[in-house]
mmCIF file of N, CA and C in Angstrom:
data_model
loop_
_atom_site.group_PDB
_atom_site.id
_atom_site.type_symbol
_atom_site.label_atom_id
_atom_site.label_comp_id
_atom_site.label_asym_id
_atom_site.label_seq_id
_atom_site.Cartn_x
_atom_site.Cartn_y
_atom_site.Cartn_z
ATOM 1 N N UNK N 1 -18.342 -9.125 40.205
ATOM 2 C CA UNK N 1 -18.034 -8.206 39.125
ATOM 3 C C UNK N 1 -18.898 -6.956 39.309
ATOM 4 N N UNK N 2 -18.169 -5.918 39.354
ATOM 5 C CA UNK N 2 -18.815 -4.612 39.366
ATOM 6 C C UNK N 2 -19.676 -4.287 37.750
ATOM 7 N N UNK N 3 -20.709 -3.393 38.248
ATOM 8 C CA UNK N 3 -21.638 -2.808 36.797
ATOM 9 C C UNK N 3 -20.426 -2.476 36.264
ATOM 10 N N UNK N 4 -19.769 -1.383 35.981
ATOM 11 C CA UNK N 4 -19.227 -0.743 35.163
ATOM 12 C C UNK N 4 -17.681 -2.122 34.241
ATOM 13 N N UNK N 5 -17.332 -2.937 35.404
ATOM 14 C CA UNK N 5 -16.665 -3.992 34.353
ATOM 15 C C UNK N 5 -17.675 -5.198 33.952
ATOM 16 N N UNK N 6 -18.758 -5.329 34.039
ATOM 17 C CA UNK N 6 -19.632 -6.137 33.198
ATOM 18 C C UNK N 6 -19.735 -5.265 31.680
ATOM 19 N N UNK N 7 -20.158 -4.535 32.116
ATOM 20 C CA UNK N 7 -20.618 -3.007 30.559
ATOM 21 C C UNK N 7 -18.968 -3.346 30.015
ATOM 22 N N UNK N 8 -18.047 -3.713 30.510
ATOM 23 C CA UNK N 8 -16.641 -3.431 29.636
ATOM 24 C C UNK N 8 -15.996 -4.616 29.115
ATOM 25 N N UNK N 9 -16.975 -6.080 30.055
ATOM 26 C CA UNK N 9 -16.476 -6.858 29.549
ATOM 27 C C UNK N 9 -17.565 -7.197 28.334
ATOM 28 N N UNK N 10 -18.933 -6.620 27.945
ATOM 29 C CA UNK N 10 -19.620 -6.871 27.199
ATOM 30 C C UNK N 10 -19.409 -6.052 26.219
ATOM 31 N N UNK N 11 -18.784 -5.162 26.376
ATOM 32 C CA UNK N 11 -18.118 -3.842 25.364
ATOM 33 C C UNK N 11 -17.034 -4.297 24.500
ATOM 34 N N UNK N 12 -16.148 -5.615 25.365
ATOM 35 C CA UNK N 12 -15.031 -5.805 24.486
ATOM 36 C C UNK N 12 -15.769 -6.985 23.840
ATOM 37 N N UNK N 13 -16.766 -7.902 24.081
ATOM 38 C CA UNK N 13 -17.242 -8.471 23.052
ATOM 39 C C UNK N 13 -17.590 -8.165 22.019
ATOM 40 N N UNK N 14 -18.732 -7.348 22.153
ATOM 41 C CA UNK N 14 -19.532 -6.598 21.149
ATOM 42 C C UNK N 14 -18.136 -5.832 20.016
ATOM 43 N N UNK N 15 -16.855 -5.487 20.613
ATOM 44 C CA UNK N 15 -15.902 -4.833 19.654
ATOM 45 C C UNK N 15 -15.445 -6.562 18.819
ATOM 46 N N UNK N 16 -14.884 -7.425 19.562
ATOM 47 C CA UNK N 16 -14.950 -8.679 18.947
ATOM 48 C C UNK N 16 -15.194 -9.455 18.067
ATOM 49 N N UNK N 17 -16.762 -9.013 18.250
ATOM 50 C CA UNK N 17 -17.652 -9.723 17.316
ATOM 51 C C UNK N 17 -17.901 -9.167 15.955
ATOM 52 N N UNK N 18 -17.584 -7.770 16.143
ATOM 53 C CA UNK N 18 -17.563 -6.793 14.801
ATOM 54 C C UNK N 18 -16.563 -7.021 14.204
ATOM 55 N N UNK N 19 -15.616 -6.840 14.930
ATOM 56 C CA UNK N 19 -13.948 -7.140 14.198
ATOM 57 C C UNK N 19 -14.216 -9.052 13.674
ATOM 58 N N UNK N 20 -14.816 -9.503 14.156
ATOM 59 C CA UNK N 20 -15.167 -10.831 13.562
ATOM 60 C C UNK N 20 -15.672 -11.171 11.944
ATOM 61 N N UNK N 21 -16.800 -10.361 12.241
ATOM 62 C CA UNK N 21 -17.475 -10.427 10.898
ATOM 63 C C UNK N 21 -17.009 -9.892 10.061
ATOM 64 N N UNK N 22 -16.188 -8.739 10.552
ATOM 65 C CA UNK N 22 -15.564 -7.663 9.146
ATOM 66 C C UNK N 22 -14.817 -8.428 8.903
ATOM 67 N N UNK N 23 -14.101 -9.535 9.607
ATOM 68 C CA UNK N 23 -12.906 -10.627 8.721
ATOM 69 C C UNK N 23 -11.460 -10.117 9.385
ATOM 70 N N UNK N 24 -11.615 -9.122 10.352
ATOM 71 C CA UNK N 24 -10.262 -8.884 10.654
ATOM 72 C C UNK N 24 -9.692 -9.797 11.744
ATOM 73 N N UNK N 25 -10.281 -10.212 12.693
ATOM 74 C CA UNK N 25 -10.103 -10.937 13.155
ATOM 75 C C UNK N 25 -10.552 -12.536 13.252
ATOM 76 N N UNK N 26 -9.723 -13.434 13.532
ATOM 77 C CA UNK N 26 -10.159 -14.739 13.510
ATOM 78 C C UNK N 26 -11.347 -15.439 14.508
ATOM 79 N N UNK N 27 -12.380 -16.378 14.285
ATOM 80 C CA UNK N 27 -13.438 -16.352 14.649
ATOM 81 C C UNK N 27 -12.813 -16.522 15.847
ATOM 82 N N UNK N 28 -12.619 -17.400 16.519
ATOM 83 C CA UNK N 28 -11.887 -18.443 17.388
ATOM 84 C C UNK N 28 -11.368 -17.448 18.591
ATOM 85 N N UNK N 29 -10.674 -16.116 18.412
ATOM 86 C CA UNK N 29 -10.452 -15.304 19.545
ATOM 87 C C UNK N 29 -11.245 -14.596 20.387
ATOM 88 N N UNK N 30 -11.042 -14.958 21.863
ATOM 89 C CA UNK N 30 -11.864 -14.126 22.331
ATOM 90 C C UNK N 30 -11.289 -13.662 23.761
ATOM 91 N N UNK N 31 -10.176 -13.048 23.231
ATOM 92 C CA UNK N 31 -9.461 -11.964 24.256
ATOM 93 C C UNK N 31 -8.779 -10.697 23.630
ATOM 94 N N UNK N 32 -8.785 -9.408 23.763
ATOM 95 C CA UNK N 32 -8.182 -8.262 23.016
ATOM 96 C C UNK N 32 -6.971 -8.750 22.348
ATOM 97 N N UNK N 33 -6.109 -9.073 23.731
ATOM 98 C CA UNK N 33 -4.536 -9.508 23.166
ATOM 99 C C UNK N 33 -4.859 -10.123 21.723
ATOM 100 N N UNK N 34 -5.201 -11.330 21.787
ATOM 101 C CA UNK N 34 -5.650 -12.412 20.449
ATOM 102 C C UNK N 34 -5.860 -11.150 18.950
ATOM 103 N N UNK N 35 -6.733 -10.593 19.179
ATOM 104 C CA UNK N 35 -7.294 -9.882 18.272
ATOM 105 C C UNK N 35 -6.661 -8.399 17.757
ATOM 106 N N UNK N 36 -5.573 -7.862 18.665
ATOM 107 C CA UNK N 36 -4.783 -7.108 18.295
ATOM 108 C C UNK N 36 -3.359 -7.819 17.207
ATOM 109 N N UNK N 37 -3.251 -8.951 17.983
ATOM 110 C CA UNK N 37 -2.320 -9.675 16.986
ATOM 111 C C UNK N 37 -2.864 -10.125 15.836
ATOM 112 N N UNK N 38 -3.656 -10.326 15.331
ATOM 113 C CA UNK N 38 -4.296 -10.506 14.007
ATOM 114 C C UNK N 38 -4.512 -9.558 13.323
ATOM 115 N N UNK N 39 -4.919 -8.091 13.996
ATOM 116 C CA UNK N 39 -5.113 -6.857 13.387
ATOM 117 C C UNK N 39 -3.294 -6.420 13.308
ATOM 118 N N UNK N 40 -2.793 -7.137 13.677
ATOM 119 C CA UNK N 40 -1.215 -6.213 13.404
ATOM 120 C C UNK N 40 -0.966 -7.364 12.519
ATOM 121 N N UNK N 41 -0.769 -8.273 12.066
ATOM 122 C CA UNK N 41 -0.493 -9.172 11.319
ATOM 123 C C UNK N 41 -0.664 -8.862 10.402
ATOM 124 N N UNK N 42 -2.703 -8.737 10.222
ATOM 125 C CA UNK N 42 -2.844 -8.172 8.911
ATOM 126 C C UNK N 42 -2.590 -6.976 7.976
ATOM 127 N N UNK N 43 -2.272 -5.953 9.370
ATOM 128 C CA UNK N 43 -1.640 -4.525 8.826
ATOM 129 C C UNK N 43 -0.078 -4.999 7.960
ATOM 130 N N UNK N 44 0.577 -5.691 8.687
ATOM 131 C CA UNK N 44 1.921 -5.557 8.383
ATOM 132 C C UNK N 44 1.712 -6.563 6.865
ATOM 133 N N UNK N 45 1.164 -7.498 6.696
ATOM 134 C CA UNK N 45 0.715 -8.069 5.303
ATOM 135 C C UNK N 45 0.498 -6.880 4.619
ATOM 136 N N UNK N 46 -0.770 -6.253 4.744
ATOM 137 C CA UNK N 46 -1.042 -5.155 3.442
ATOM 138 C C UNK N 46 -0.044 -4.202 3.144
ATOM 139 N N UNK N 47 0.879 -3.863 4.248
ATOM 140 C CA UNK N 47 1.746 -3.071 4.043
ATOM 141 C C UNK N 47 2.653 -3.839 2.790
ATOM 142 N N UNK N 48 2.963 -4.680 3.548
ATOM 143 C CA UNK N 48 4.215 -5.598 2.163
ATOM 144 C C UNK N 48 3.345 -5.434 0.415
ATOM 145 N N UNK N 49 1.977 -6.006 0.736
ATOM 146 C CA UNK N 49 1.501 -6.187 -0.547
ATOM 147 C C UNK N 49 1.683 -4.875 -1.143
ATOM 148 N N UNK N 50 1.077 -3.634 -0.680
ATOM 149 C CA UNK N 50 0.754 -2.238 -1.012
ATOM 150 C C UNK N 50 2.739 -1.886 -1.812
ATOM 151 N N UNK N 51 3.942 -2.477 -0.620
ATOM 152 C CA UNK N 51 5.300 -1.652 -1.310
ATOM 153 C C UNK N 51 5.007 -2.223 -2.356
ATOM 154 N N UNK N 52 4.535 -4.059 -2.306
ATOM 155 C CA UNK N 52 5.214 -4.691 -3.858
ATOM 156 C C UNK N 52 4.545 -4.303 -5.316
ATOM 157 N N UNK N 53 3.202 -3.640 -4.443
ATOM 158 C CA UNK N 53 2.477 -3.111 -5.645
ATOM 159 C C UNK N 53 3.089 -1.817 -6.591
ATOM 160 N N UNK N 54 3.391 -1.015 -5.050
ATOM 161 C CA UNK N 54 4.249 0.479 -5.764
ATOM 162 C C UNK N 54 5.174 0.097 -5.975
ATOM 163 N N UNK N 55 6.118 -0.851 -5.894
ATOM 164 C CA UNK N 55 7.222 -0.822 -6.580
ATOM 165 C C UNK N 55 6.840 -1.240 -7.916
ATOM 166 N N UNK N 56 6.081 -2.620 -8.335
ATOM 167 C CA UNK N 56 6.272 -3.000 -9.548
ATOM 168 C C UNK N 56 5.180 -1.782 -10.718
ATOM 169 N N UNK N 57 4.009 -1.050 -9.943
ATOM 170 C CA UNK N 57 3.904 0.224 -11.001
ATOM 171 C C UNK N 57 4.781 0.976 -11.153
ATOM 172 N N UNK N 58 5.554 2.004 -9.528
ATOM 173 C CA UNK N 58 6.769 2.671 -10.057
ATOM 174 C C UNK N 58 8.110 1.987 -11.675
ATOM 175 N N UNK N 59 8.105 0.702 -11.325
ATOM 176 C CA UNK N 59 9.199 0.286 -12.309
ATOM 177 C C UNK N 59 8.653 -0.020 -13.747
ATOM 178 N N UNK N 60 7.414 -0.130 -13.747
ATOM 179 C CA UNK N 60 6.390 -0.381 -15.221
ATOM 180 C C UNK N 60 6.878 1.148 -15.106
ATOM 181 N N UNK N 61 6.111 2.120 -14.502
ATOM 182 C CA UNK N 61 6.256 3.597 -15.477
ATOM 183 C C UNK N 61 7.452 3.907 -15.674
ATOM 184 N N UNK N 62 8.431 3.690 -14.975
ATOM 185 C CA UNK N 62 10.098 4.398 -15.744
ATOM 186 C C UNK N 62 10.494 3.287 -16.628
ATOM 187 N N UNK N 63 9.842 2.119 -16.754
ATOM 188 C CA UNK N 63 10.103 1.478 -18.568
ATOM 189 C C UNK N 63 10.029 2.270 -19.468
ATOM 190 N N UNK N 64 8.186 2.427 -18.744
ATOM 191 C CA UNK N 64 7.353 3.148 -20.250
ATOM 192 C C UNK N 64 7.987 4.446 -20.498
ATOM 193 N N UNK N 65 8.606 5.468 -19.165
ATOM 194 C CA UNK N 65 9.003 6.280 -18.978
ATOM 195 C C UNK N 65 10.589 6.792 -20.581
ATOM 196 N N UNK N 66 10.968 5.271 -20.472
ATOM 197 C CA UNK N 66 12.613 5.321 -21.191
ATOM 198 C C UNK N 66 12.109 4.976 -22.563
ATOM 199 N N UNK N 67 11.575 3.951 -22.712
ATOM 200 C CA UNK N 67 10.113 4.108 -24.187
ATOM 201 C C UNK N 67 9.874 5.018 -24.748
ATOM 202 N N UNK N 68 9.194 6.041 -24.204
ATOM 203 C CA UNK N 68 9.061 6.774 -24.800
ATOM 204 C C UNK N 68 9.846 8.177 -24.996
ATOM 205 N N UNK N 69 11.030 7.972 -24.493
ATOM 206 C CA UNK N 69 11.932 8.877 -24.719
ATOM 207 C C UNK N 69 12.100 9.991 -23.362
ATOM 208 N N UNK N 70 11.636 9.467 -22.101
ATOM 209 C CA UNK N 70 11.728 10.730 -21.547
ATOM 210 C C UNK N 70 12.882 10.629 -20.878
ATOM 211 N N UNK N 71 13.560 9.647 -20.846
ATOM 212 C CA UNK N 71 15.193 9.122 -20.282
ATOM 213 C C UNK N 71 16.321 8.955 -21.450
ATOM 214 N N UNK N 72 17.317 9.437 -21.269
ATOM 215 C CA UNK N 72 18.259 9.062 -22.125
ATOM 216 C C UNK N 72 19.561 7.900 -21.236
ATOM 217 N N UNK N 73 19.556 6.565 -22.080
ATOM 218 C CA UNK N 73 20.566 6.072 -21.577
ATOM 219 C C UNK N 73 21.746 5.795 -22.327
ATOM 220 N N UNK N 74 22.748 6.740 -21.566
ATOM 221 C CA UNK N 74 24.012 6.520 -22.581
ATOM 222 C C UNK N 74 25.277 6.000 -22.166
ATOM 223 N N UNK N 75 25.714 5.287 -22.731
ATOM 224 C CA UNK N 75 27.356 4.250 -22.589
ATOM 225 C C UNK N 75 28.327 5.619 -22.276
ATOM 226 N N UNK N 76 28.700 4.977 -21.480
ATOM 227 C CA UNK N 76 30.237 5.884 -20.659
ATOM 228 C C UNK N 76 31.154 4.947 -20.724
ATOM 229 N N UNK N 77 32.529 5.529 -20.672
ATOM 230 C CA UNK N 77 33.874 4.676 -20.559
ATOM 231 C C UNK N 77 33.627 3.956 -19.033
ATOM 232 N N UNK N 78 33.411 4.878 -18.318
ATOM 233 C CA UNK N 78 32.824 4.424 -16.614
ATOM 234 C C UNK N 78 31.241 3.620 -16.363
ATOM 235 N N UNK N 79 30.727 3.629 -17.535
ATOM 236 C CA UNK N 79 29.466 2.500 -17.171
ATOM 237 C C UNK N 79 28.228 3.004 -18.113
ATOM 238 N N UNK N 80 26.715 2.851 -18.058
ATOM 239 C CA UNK N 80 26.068 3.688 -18.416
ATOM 240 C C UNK N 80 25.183 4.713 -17.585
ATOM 241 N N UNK N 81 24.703 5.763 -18.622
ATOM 242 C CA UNK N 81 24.224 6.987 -17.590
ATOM 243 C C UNK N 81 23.094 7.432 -17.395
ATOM 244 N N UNK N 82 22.116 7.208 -16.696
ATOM 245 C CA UNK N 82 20.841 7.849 -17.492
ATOM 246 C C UNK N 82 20.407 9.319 -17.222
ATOM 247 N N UNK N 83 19.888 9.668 -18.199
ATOM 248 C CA UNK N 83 19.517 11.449 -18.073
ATOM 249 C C UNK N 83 18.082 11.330 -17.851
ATOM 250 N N UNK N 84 17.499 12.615 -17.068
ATOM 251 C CA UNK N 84 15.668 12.333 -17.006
ATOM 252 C C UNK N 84 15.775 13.593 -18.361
ATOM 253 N N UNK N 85 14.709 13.578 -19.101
ATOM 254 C CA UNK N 85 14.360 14.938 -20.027
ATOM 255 C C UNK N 85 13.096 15.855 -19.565
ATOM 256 N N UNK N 86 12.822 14.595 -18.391
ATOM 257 C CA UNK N 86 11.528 15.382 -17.604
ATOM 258 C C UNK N 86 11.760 15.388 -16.078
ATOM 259 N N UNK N 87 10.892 16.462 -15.659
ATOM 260 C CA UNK N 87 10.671 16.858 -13.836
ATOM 261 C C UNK N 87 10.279 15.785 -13.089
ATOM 262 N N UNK N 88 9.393 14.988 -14.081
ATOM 263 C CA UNK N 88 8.433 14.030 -12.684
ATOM 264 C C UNK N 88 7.391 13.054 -14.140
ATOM 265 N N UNK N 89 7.333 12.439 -13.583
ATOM 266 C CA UNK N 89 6.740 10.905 -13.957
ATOM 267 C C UNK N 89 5.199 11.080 -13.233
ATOM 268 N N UNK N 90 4.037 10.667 -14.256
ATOM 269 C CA UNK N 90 2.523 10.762 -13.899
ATOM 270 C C UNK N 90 1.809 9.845 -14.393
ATOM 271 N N UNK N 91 0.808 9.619 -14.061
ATOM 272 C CA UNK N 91 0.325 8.507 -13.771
ATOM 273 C C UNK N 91 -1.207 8.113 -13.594
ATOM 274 N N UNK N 92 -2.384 7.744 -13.773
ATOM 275 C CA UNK N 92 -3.456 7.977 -12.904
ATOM 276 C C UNK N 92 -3.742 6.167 -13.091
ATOM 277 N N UNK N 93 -4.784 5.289 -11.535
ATOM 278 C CA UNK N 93 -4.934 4.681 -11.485
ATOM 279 C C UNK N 93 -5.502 4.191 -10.383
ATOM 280 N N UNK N 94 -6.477 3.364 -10.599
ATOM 281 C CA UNK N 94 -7.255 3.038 -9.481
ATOM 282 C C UNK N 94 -6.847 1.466 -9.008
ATOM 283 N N UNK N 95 -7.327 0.878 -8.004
ATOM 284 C CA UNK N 95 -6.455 -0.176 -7.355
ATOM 285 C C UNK N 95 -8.069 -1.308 -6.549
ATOM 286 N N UNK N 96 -7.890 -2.569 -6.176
ATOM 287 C CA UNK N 96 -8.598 -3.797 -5.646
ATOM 288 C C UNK N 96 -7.964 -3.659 -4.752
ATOM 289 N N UNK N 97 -8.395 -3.488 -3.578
ATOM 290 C CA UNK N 97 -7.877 -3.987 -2.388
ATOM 291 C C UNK N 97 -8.986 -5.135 -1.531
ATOM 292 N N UNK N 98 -8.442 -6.169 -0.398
ATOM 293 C CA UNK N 98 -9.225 -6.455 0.330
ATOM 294 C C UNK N 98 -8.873 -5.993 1.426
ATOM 295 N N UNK N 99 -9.882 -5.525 2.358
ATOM 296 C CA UNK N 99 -9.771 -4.954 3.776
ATOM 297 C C UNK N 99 -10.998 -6.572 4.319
ATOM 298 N N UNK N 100 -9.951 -7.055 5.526
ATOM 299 C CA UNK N 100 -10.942 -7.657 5.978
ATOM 300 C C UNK N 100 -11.031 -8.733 5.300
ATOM 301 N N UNK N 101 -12.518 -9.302 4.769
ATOM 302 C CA UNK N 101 -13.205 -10.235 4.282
ATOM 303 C C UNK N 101 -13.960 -9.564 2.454
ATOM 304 N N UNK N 102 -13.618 -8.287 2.540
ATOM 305 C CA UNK N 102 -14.832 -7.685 1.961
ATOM 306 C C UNK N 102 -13.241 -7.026 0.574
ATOM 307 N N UNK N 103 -13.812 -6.892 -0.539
ATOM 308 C CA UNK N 103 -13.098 -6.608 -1.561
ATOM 309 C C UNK N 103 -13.433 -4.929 -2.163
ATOM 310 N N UNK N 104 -12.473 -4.365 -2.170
ATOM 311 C CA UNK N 104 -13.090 -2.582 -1.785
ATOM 312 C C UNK N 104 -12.128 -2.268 -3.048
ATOM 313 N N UNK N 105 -12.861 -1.043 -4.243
ATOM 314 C CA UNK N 105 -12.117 -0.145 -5.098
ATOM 315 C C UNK N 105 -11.890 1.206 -4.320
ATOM 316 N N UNK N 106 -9.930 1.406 -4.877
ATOM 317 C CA UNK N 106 -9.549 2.305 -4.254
ATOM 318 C C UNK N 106 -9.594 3.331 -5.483
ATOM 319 N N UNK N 107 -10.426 4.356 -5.370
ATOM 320 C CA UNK N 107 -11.331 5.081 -7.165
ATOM 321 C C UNK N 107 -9.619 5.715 -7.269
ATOM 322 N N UNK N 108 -9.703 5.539 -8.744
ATOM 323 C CA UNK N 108 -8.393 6.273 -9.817
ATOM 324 C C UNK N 108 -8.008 7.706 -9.084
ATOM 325 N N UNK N 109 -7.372 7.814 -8.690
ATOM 326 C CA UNK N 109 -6.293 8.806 -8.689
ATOM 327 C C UNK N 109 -5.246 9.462 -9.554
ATOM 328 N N UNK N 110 -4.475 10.654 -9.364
ATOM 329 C CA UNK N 110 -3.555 10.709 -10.046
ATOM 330 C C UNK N 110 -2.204 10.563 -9.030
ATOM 331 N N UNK N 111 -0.881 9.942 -9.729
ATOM 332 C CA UNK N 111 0.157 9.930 -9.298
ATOM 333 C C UNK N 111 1.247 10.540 -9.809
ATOM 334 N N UNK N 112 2.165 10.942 -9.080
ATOM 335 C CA UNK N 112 3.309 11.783 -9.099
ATOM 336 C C UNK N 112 4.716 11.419 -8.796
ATOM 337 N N UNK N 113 5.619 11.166 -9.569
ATOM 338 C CA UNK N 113 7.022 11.172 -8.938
ATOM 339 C C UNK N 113 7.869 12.074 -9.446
ATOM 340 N N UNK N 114 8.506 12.598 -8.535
ATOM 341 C CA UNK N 114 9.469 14.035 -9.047
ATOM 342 C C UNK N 114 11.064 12.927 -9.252
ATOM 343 N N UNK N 115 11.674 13.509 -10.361
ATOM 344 C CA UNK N 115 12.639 13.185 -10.533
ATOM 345 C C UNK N 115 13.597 13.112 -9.496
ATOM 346 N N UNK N 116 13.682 14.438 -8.971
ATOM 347 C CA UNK N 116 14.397 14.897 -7.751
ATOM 348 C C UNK N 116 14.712 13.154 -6.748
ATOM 349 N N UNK N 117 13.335 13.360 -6.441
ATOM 350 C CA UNK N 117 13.023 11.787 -5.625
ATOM 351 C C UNK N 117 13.462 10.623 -6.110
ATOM 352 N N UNK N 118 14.021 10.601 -7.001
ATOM 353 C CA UNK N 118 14.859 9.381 -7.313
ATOM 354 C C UNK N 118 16.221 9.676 -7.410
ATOM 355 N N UNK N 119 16.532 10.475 -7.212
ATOM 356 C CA UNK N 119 18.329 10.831 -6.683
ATOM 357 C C UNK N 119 18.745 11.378 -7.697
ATOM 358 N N UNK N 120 18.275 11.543 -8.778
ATOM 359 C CA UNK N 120 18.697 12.466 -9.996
ATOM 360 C C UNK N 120 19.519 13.523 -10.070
ATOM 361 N N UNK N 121 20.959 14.274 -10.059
ATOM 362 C CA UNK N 121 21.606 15.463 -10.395
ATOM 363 C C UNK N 121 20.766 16.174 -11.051
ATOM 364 N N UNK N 122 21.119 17.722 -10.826
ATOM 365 C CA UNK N 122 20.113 18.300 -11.984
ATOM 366 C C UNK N 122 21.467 18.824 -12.634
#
């Protein structure tokens, strides 16, 4: 083994062992391949969790949204209709995520949806 692939095979440990402890990867791997598939695994998990999250706030706020009057829904001979009375839907809120092993606040923000973006006629 040449210097420069010793330094690379001790380089991909040392990346290993970090990705270990942070929890992204499983103890037990110890080849890149192994450990890229766990880091894509877990990406494609948070992704799912993160839509199911925005979907079920997006659909809480256009409840609260029709609640409080900013939608009108009205009976048609052809079905019912809804009207927006507003531009965009707002929001502020902060979020728990886990990255890893470790449990992280994502600090309050504000959020935005334009009517437009939900297919609305004007």
């Amino acid at each position: 083994m040449t210097t420069k692939a010793g330094h690379r095979v001790i380089g991909i440990r040392h990346a290993l062992k970090a990705f270990k402890d942070a929890g992204l990867v499983d103890d037990g791997h110890n080849f890149p391949e192994d450990a890229v598939k766990d880091v894509t695994v877990g990406t494609l998990r948070t992704a799912v969790s993160f839509y199911r999250i925005g979907a079920r706030r997006g659909a809480t706020e256009a409840f609260d949204a029709i609640l409080r009057g900013e939608f009108d829904v009205e009976e048609r001979d052809d079905g019912r209709v809804v009207k927006a009375n507003v531009d965009s839907l707002s929001w502020t809120r902060g979020l728990w995520v886990m990255v890893g092993n470790r449990r992280r606040r994502v600090k309050r923000r504000s959020y935005r949806l334009r009517i437009r973006e939900l297919g609305f006629d004007d």
